[in-house]
């Protein structure tokens, strides 16, 4: 079966993948927007997790094929990972399934509602959407996958798929290498969403030369551990830099947009009020969890349309930003923020400080070569971190946004005294 995709054109789907697509758990992704309420700012941002997941599967396959199509890469993988041609075919299908299902556990409005996921009693930390994906795969897709006729030669288990999503090396063993195609700084997930989000939103920030990226994918042996490292040929390091810069601009201009952050604030508040105990169900209750999607939340917004947060979303009566710190604030900037907060308190004006932070690129960590994008010297085959080649990458830092918001009816009043505070700085 072939599907038309706005990014890649035609995408081939086999019978096993088709049956997964047709399952209740996966069809739910049609009802979960990729970018939450971003369409309230960029009106064409209506794409969903369904199409993104299919795109990630396709791109992960292209990356896999690009790697093993080169004899040098294929030979190294055979030598170190002990994979034969049959093993390559099995691994390719495993990668496709993990890529297809990596987001099947996303909450309503995607990342916007992750703050209301409950805590894992075992770790004491909040559950992540990957925990839900693993639970959904195990509880709802086990028979579809493990008993499918197309899987009788491969015998791929849902435990392996889950392990590839979470990076469980104990289950994957040498196959853990393929995790880099699912989750890393050069994975199919972010490589797809940068292009897809840009296309639907109508911006160019996330566009990069993905054909060139595929053409320069390479593998090498880590000199320290002997393990396999995914990287790029040194002649193509500029495309790696462009992917990093594309991600930076998308976070700055889209994902951390000041109005998007305001809508996320109202959405989280509203969901916390309507959900039992103010939290989404735990992964152990995946049956209840799967009943929550964007459609359900929109229904609840209409049912509770007189709620202040519902009104903010339904009537675009959201909180307004009045003050922002620069990306790299000085001590004077921070002091000014505190003066604005003090003045708001003095005047009895309600405000909310919303902070957004993202480390959009991880620099090289000794002993963990997968942390940074690695560039492989064509002659010596020795991998070096991208930051060795790119001065720009050497000097990057996390995106940290700190903004003050007030109620819409107070915005003019608050903005009126800001110039006086700035003069005193």
Tab-separated table of C-alpha atoms in Angstrom:
chain	number	residue	atom	x	y	z
A	1	UNK	CA	0.000	0.000	0.000
A	2	UNK	CA	1.212	3.516	-0.802
A	3	UNK	CA	0.326	6.704	1.051
A	4	UNK	CA	0.704	10.240	-0.265
A	5	UNK	CA	2.748	12.460	2.012
A	6	UNK	CA	3.281	16.231	1.634
A	7	UNK	CA	6.969	15.961	2.593
A	8	UNK	CA	8.176	12.783	0.844
A	9	UNK	CA	5.613	12.047	-1.851
A	10	UNK	CA	4.669	8.366	-1.854
A	11	UNK	CA	5.370	6.262	1.240
A	12	UNK	CA	5.195	2.470	0.987
A	13	UNK	CA	3.467	0.610	3.832
A	14	UNK	CA	3.450	-3.188	4.111
A	15	UNK	CA	0.577	-5.324	5.420
A	16	UNK	CA	1.868	-5.446	9.000
A	17	UNK	CA	2.285	-1.689	9.125
A	18	UNK	CA	-1.118	-1.204	7.504
A	19	UNK	CA	-2.774	-3.272	10.228
A	20	UNK	CA	-1.014	-1.190	12.882
A	21	UNK	CA	-2.206	2.002	11.175
A	22	UNK	CA	-5.770	0.692	11.249
A	23	UNK	CA	-5.694	-0.124	14.976
A	24	UNK	CA	-7.683	1.964	17.458
A	25	UNK	CA	-4.530	2.980	19.317
A	26	UNK	CA	-2.836	4.344	16.205
A	27	UNK	CA	-5.948	5.943	14.690
A	28	UNK	CA	-6.150	8.004	17.880
A	29	UNK	CA	-3.093	9.920	16.638
A	30	UNK	CA	-5.280	11.471	13.932
A	31	UNK	CA	-6.975	13.305	16.784
A	32	UNK	CA	-3.797	14.654	18.383
A	33	UNK	CA	-2.301	17.774	16.852
A	34	UNK	CA	1.438	17.679	16.296
A	35	UNK	CA	1.903	21.191	17.679
A	36	UNK	CA	-0.892	21.520	20.215
A	37	UNK	CA	-2.546	24.931	19.979
A	38	UNK	CA	0.057	26.416	17.651
A	39	UNK	CA	-2.676	26.763	15.013
A	40	UNK	CA	-4.025	29.625	17.145
A	41	UNK	CA	-0.955	31.569	15.977
A	42	UNK	CA	0.028	29.846	12.715
A	43	UNK	CA	-3.392	28.988	11.339
A	44	UNK	CA	-2.205	26.143	9.073
A	45	UNK	CA	-0.526	24.164	11.875
A	46	UNK	CA	-3.243	21.509	11.791
A	47	UNK	CA	-1.123	18.433	11.089
A	48	UNK	CA	-1.205	15.547	13.529
A	49	UNK	CA	0.879	12.840	15.175
A	50	UNK	CA	-0.527	10.296	12.712
A	51	UNK	CA	1.198	11.781	9.672
A	52	UNK	CA	4.370	12.612	11.602
A	53	UNK	CA	4.705	9.006	12.800
A	54	UNK	CA	4.367	7.681	9.257
A	55	UNK	CA	6.937	10.228	8.119
A	56	UNK	CA	9.398	9.180	10.822
A	57	UNK	CA	9.022	5.536	9.774
A	58	UNK	CA	9.744	6.467	6.171
A	59	UNK	CA	12.721	8.683	6.971
A	60	UNK	CA	14.194	6.139	9.401
A	61	UNK	CA	13.991	3.566	6.589
A	62	UNK	CA	15.735	5.944	4.199
A	63	UNK	CA	18.468	6.538	6.754
A	64	UNK	CA	18.844	2.798	7.362
A	65	UNK	CA	19.047	2.098	3.626
A	66	UNK	CA	21.529	4.923	3.076
A	67	UNK	CA	23.819	3.471	5.739
A	68	UNK	CA	23.862	-0.148	4.604
A	69	UNK	CA	23.904	0.646	0.875
A	70	UNK	CA	27.527	1.733	1.216
A	71	UNK	CA	29.839	-1.262	1.246
A	72	UNK	CA	32.217	0.301	3.765
A	73	UNK	CA	29.393	0.824	6.267
A	74	UNK	CA	27.868	-2.579	5.609
A	75	UNK	CA	31.167	-4.367	6.139
A	76	UNK	CA	31.832	-2.604	9.452
A	77	UNK	CA	28.333	-3.410	10.746
A	78	UNK	CA	28.790	-7.050	9.792
A	79	UNK	CA	32.172	-7.210	11.530
A	80	UNK	CA	31.220	-5.461	14.784
A	81	UNK	CA	27.496	-6.199	15.169
A	82	UNK	CA	27.731	-9.634	13.514
A	83	UNK	CA	24.768	-8.917	11.231
A	84	UNK	CA	24.254	-10.947	8.060
A	85	UNK	CA	21.957	-10.024	5.162
A	86	UNK	CA	18.951	-11.684	6.833
A	87	UNK	CA	19.725	-9.740	9.988
A	88	UNK	CA	19.762	-6.478	8.053
A	89	UNK	CA	16.269	-7.197	6.707
A	90	UNK	CA	14.994	-7.978	10.210
A	91	UNK	CA	16.651	-4.918	11.717
A	92	UNK	CA	15.148	-2.725	9.004
A	93	UNK	CA	11.643	-3.894	9.885
A	94	UNK	CA	12.354	-3.456	13.599
A	95	UNK	CA	13.519	0.123	12.993
A	96	UNK	CA	10.413	0.854	10.896
A	97	UNK	CA	8.072	-0.413	13.624
A	98	UNK	CA	9.831	1.487	16.406
A	99	UNK	CA	9.822	4.667	14.320
A	100	UNK	CA	6.149	4.232	13.474
A	101	UNK	CA	5.152	3.678	17.102
A	102	UNK	CA	7.517	6.013	18.943
A	103	UNK	CA	4.722	8.597	19.504
A	104	UNK	CA	1.723	6.283	19.891
A	105	UNK	CA	1.518	7.226	23.582
A	106	UNK	CA	1.338	10.987	23.137
A	107	UNK	CA	-1.116	12.884	25.328
A	108	UNK	CA	-3.760	15.325	24.030
A	109	UNK	CA	-2.222	18.369	22.337
A	110	UNK	CA	1.146	16.577	22.311
A	111	UNK	CA	3.855	18.125	24.517
A	112	UNK	CA	1.546	20.839	25.862
A	113	UNK	CA	-0.019	18.431	28.370
A	114	UNK	CA	3.097	16.559	29.503
A	115	UNK	CA	3.278	18.650	32.684
A	116	UNK	CA	0.125	16.953	33.966
A	117	UNK	CA	1.427	13.413	33.592
A	118	UNK	CA	1.559	11.643	36.973
A	119	UNK	CA	4.732	10.605	38.757
A	120	UNK	CA	6.177	7.146	38.403
A	121	UNK	CA	6.169	5.712	41.958
A	122	UNK	CA	9.233	3.628	41.122
A	123	UNK	CA	11.440	6.509	39.992
A	124	UNK	CA	9.732	9.466	41.656
A	125	UNK	CA	9.869	11.321	38.332
A	126	UNK	CA	6.976	12.221	36.014
A	127	UNK	CA	6.089	9.691	33.348
A	128	UNK	CA	7.147	10.565	29.801
A	129	UNK	CA	5.160	9.987	26.630
A	130	UNK	CA	7.583	7.147	25.815
A	131	UNK	CA	6.325	5.301	28.915
A	132	UNK	CA	2.806	5.523	27.526
A	133	UNK	CA	3.971	4.401	24.083
A	134	UNK	CA	5.514	1.272	25.584
A	135	UNK	CA	2.324	0.509	27.550
A	136	UNK	CA	0.095	0.996	24.497
A	137	UNK	CA	2.318	-1.190	22.308
A	138	UNK	CA	2.333	-3.972	24.898
A	139	UNK	CA	-1.369	-3.832	25.767
A	140	UNK	CA	-2.957	-3.085	22.397
A	141	UNK	CA	-0.587	-4.048	19.594
A	142	UNK	CA	1.144	-7.204	20.823
A	143	UNK	CA	-1.066	-9.648	18.907
A	144	UNK	CA	-1.230	-7.449	15.817
A	145	UNK	CA	2.563	-7.473	15.610
A	146	UNK	CA	3.717	-10.808	17.003
A	147	UNK	CA	1.039	-12.966	15.338
A	148	UNK	CA	1.094	-11.262	11.957
A	149	UNK	CA	1.936	-13.442	8.957
A	150	UNK	CA	4.551	-10.945	7.800
A	151	UNK	CA	6.383	-11.321	11.118
A	152	UNK	CA	6.641	-15.096	11.108
A	153	UNK	CA	10.103	-15.023	9.535
A	154	UNK	CA	11.408	-12.162	11.668
A	155	UNK	CA	9.805	-12.985	15.047
A	156	UNK	CA	10.061	-9.353	16.132
A	157	UNK	CA	8.618	-8.911	19.623
A	158	UNK	CA	6.933	-5.879	21.135
A	159	UNK	CA	9.619	-5.999	23.839
A	160	UNK	CA	12.254	-5.302	21.171
A	161	UNK	CA	10.224	-2.449	19.697
A	162	UNK	CA	9.758	-0.915	23.138
A	163	UNK	CA	13.471	-1.361	23.860
A	164	UNK	CA	14.415	0.458	20.665
A	165	UNK	CA	12.157	3.362	21.662
A	166	UNK	CA	13.500	3.576	25.226
A	167	UNK	CA	17.080	2.479	24.527
A	168	UNK	CA	17.028	-0.675	26.654
A	169	UNK	CA	20.418	-2.193	25.847
A	170	UNK	CA	19.777	-5.290	27.952
A	171	UNK	CA	17.053	-6.342	25.508
A	172	UNK	CA	18.630	-5.040	22.301
A	173	UNK	CA	22.270	-6.001	22.928
A	174	UNK	CA	24.260	-5.180	19.776
A	175	UNK	CA	21.092	-3.931	18.041
A	176	UNK	CA	21.033	-0.976	20.448
A	177	UNK	CA	23.041	0.880	17.808
A	178	UNK	CA	19.867	1.465	15.766
A	179	UNK	CA	18.436	3.553	18.619
A	180	UNK	CA	20.263	6.531	17.103
A	181	UNK	CA	17.764	6.498	14.214
A	182	UNK	CA	14.849	6.773	16.667
A	183	UNK	CA	16.231	9.138	19.290
A	184	UNK	CA	19.470	11.088	19.031
A	185	UNK	CA	20.657	14.466	17.820
A	186	UNK	CA	20.558	13.120	14.266
A	187	UNK	CA	17.413	10.978	14.428
A	188	UNK	CA	14.507	10.540	12.028
A	189	UNK	CA	12.088	12.047	14.561
A	190	UNK	CA	13.499	15.573	14.683
A	191	UNK	CA	14.627	15.368	11.058
A	192	UNK	CA	10.991	14.802	10.058
A	193	UNK	CA	9.300	17.293	12.366
A	194	UNK	CA	11.599	20.133	11.326
A	195	UNK	CA	10.571	19.744	7.686
A	196	UNK	CA	6.945	18.837	8.368
A	197	UNK	CA	6.271	21.620	10.858
A	198	UNK	CA	7.882	24.172	8.553
A	199	UNK	CA	5.802	22.998	5.607
A	200	UNK	CA	2.475	23.173	7.432
A	201	UNK	CA	3.190	26.386	9.294
A	202	UNK	CA	4.513	28.184	6.241
A	203	UNK	CA	7.943	29.101	7.596
A	204	UNK	CA	11.395	28.221	6.259
A	205	UNK	CA	13.238	27.943	9.569
A	206	UNK	CA	13.222	24.128	9.669
A	207	UNK	CA	14.196	23.459	6.065
A	208	UNK	CA	17.536	21.728	5.448
A	209	UNK	CA	19.020	19.564	2.667
A	210	UNK	CA	17.794	16.182	3.819
A	211	UNK	CA	18.879	14.449	0.598
A	212	UNK	CA	22.430	15.560	1.308
A	213	UNK	CA	22.050	14.346	4.888
A	214	UNK	CA	21.133	10.870	3.658
A	215	UNK	CA	24.003	10.889	1.184
A	216	UNK	CA	26.692	11.509	3.819
A	217	UNK	CA	25.491	9.183	6.607
A	218	UNK	CA	28.320	6.919	7.720
A	219	UNK	CA	29.387	4.604	10.523
A	220	UNK	CA	32.720	4.161	12.255
A	221	UNK	CA	34.202	2.310	15.195
A	222	UNK	CA	34.688	4.286	18.402
A	223	UNK	CA	38.463	4.176	19.037
A	224	UNK	CA	37.892	3.960	22.797
A	225	UNK	CA	35.179	1.300	23.080
A	226	UNK	CA	35.091	-0.339	19.666
A	227	UNK	CA	31.333	0.232	19.449
A	228	UNK	CA	29.659	1.461	16.273
A	229	UNK	CA	29.031	5.198	15.938
A	230	UNK	CA	26.632	6.837	13.500
A	231	UNK	CA	27.910	10.047	11.992
A	232	UNK	CA	28.429	11.974	8.784
A	233	UNK	CA	31.290	11.976	6.321
A	234	UNK	CA	33.498	14.988	6.961
A	235	UNK	CA	32.567	16.504	3.609
A	236	UNK	CA	28.991	16.842	4.826
A	237	UNK	CA	29.411	18.412	8.248
A	238	UNK	CA	27.722	21.605	7.049
A	239	UNK	CA	24.398	19.792	6.673
A	240	UNK	CA	24.652	18.650	10.304
A	241	UNK	CA	25.228	22.254	11.310
A	242	UNK	CA	22.201	23.338	9.273
A	243	UNK	CA	19.976	20.792	11.053
A	244	UNK	CA	21.072	22.146	14.433
A	245	UNK	CA	20.483	25.745	13.357
A	246	UNK	CA	17.092	24.824	11.897
A	247	UNK	CA	16.076	23.324	15.222
A	248	UNK	CA	17.285	26.411	17.083
A	249	UNK	CA	15.216	28.755	14.925
A	250	UNK	CA	12.110	26.562	15.142
A	251	UNK	CA	12.258	26.619	18.936
A	252	UNK	CA	12.880	30.347	19.011
A	253	UNK	CA	10.227	31.352	16.493
A	254	UNK	CA	7.568	28.629	16.754
A	255	UNK	CA	7.710	26.216	19.687
A	256	UNK	CA	8.519	28.952	22.237
A	257	UNK	CA	6.366	31.635	20.604
A	258	UNK	CA	5.063	33.999	23.283
A	259	UNK	CA	1.381	33.387	22.391
A	260	UNK	CA	1.868	29.626	22.123
A	261	UNK	CA	3.287	29.661	25.670
A	262	UNK	CA	0.221	31.594	26.858
A	263	UNK	CA	-2.148	29.048	25.329
A	264	UNK	CA	-0.159	26.179	26.840
A	265	UNK	CA	-0.560	27.835	30.237
A	266	UNK	CA	-4.361	27.996	29.894
A	267	UNK	CA	-4.591	24.482	28.466
A	268	UNK	CA	-2.612	22.921	31.324
A	269	UNK	CA	-4.664	24.819	33.890
A	270	UNK	CA	-7.920	23.716	32.308
A	271	UNK	CA	-6.942	20.061	31.972
A	272	UNK	CA	-5.737	19.967	35.575
A	273	UNK	CA	-9.206	21.150	36.645
A	274	UNK	CA	-11.218	18.589	34.655
A	275	UNK	CA	-9.043	15.491	35.068
A	276	UNK	CA	-9.401	13.205	38.102
A	277	UNK	CA	-6.781	14.278	40.653
A	278	UNK	CA	-5.632	16.876	38.150
A	279	UNK	CA	-3.500	14.345	36.289
A	280	UNK	CA	-3.706	12.090	33.252
A	281	UNK	CA	-4.090	8.351	33.952
A	282	UNK	CA	-0.849	6.449	34.522
A	283	UNK	CA	0.510	4.124	31.801
A	284	UNK	CA	-0.783	1.204	33.861
A	285	UNK	CA	-4.294	2.412	32.962
A	286	UNK	CA	-3.730	2.722	29.232
A	287	UNK	CA	-7.390	1.879	28.532
A	288	UNK	CA	-8.514	5.110	30.204
A	289	UNK	CA	-5.569	7.039	28.804
A	290	UNK	CA	-6.491	6.225	25.204
A	291	UNK	CA	-9.911	7.845	25.660
A	292	UNK	CA	-8.199	11.225	25.994
A	293	UNK	CA	-7.469	13.072	22.767
A	294	UNK	CA	-7.809	16.617	21.437
A	295	UNK	CA	-11.452	16.055	20.511
A	296	UNK	CA	-12.322	15.080	24.076
A	297	UNK	CA	-10.573	18.158	25.486
A	298	UNK	CA	-12.307	20.465	22.987
A	299	UNK	CA	-15.629	18.936	24.038
A	300	UNK	CA	-14.789	19.619	27.679
A	301	UNK	CA	-13.787	23.192	26.825
A	302	UNK	CA	-17.230	23.755	25.317
A	303	UNK	CA	-18.948	22.006	28.214
A	304	UNK	CA	-17.100	24.303	30.625
A	305	UNK	CA	-17.041	27.387	28.417
A	306	UNK	CA	-17.531	29.776	31.344
A	307	UNK	CA	-14.325	28.615	32.995
A	308	UNK	CA	-11.694	31.352	32.832
A	309	UNK	CA	-9.117	29.166	31.068
A	310	UNK	CA	-11.707	27.765	28.667
A	311	UNK	CA	-12.739	31.308	27.778
A	312	UNK	CA	-9.120	32.272	27.224
A	313	UNK	CA	-8.813	29.523	24.610
A	314	UNK	CA	-12.270	29.690	23.032
A	315	UNK	CA	-12.396	33.496	22.846
A	316	UNK	CA	-8.671	34.197	22.353
A	317	UNK	CA	-8.771	36.045	25.644
A	318	UNK	CA	-5.377	34.721	26.703
A	319	UNK	CA	-2.872	36.261	29.095
A	320	UNK	CA	-0.619	38.887	27.502
A	321	UNK	CA	3.139	39.113	27.639
A	322	UNK	CA	4.383	42.448	28.931
A	323	UNK	CA	8.051	41.753	29.593
A	324	UNK	CA	10.728	39.337	28.353
A	325	UNK	CA	14.302	38.727	29.318
A	326	UNK	CA	16.790	38.492	26.441
A	327	UNK	CA	18.122	35.016	25.608
A	328	UNK	CA	21.382	35.741	27.421
A	329	UNK	CA	20.350	38.095	30.221
A	330	UNK	CA	22.811	40.277	32.052
A	331	UNK	CA	22.583	40.907	35.780
A	332	UNK	CA	20.980	44.266	34.915
A	333	UNK	CA	18.309	42.474	32.871
A	334	UNK	CA	17.546	40.131	35.760
A	335	UNK	CA	17.330	43.043	38.186
A	336	UNK	CA	14.932	44.796	35.857
A	337	UNK	CA	12.717	41.699	35.777
A	338	UNK	CA	12.586	41.740	39.573
A	339	UNK	CA	11.706	45.443	39.593
A	340	UNK	CA	8.821	44.821	37.190
A	341	UNK	CA	7.529	42.004	39.402
A	342	UNK	CA	7.779	44.205	42.502
A	343	UNK	CA	5.867	46.998	40.780
A	344	UNK	CA	3.152	44.597	39.614
A	345	UNK	CA	2.771	43.340	43.178
A	346	UNK	CA	2.705	46.890	44.533
A	347	UNK	CA	-0.093	47.843	42.153
A	348	UNK	CA	-2.050	44.642	42.846
A	349	UNK	CA	-1.782	43.386	39.267
A	350	UNK	CA	-1.851	39.601	38.893
A	351	UNK	CA	1.009	38.193	36.830
A	352	UNK	CA	2.500	34.864	35.839
A	353	UNK	CA	6.161	34.254	35.069
A	354	UNK	CA	6.490	31.595	32.377
A	355	UNK	CA	9.877	30.065	31.734
A	356	UNK	CA	10.767	28.004	28.684
A	357	UNK	CA	14.072	26.213	28.416
A	358	UNK	CA	15.545	23.851	25.860
A	359	UNK	CA	19.041	22.499	25.453
A	360	UNK	CA	18.800	22.169	21.699
A	361	UNK	CA	22.230	20.645	21.200
A	362	UNK	CA	24.381	18.561	23.558
A	363	UNK	CA	28.112	19.033	23.319
A	364	UNK	CA	30.522	16.115	23.325
A	365	UNK	CA	30.792	14.133	26.540
A	366	UNK	CA	33.879	11.947	26.897
A	367	UNK	CA	32.852	8.300	26.905
A	368	UNK	CA	29.449	8.987	25.354
A	369	UNK	CA	29.980	9.615	21.632
A	370	UNK	CA	26.253	9.454	20.906
A	371	UNK	CA	25.664	12.724	22.778
A	372	UNK	CA	26.942	14.854	19.917
A	373	UNK	CA	26.718	14.501	16.148
A	374	UNK	CA	29.950	12.853	15.073
A	375	UNK	CA	31.866	13.674	11.905
A	376	UNK	CA	33.963	10.849	10.449
A	377	UNK	CA	37.288	11.628	8.815
A	378	UNK	CA	37.232	10.191	5.295
A	379	UNK	CA	40.860	9.079	5.418
A	380	UNK	CA	41.410	7.873	8.985
A	381	UNK	CA	37.759	6.926	9.783
A	382	UNK	CA	38.268	8.501	13.212
A	383	UNK	CA	35.101	10.258	14.442
A	384	UNK	CA	35.251	13.753	15.908
A	385	UNK	CA	32.406	15.842	17.362
A	386	UNK	CA	30.654	18.389	15.153
A	387	UNK	CA	31.824	21.147	17.504
A	388	UNK	CA	35.403	20.412	16.378
A	389	UNK	CA	34.468	21.510	12.852
A	390	UNK	CA	31.905	24.224	13.537
A	391	UNK	CA	32.798	27.395	15.500
A	392	UNK	CA	29.100	28.174	15.651
A	393	UNK	CA	28.323	24.894	17.408
A	394	UNK	CA	31.194	25.489	19.844
A	395	UNK	CA	29.468	28.591	21.152
A	396	UNK	CA	25.879	27.493	21.441
A	397	UNK	CA	23.909	27.456	24.649
A	398	UNK	CA	20.489	26.508	25.855
A	399	UNK	CA	17.451	28.578	24.935
A	400	UNK	CA	16.114	30.155	28.116
A	401	UNK	CA	13.060	32.369	27.880
A	402	UNK	CA	11.591	34.112	30.899
A	403	UNK	CA	8.460	36.174	30.318
A	404	UNK	CA	5.929	38.003	32.448
A	405	UNK	CA	2.254	37.749	31.522
A	406	UNK	CA	-0.754	39.618	32.887
A	407	UNK	CA	-4.491	39.331	32.354
A	408	UNK	CA	-5.581	40.896	29.043
A	409	UNK	CA	-7.551	43.625	30.803
A	410	UNK	CA	-4.401	44.644	32.723
A	411	UNK	CA	-1.939	44.682	29.823
A	412	UNK	CA	-2.298	48.389	28.952
A	413	UNK	CA	-2.052	49.375	32.600
A	414	UNK	CA	1.083	47.268	33.104
A	415	UNK	CA	2.767	48.403	29.917
A	416	UNK	CA	2.191	52.044	30.881
A	417	UNK	CA	4.650	51.950	33.785
A	418	UNK	CA	7.312	49.802	32.084
A	419	UNK	CA	9.123	52.777	30.475
A	420	UNK	CA	9.594	54.362	33.906
A	421	UNK	CA	11.229	51.192	35.235
A	422	UNK	CA	13.461	50.947	32.184
A	423	UNK	CA	14.599	54.542	32.681
A	424	UNK	CA	15.701	53.707	36.225
A	425	UNK	CA	17.843	50.803	35.031
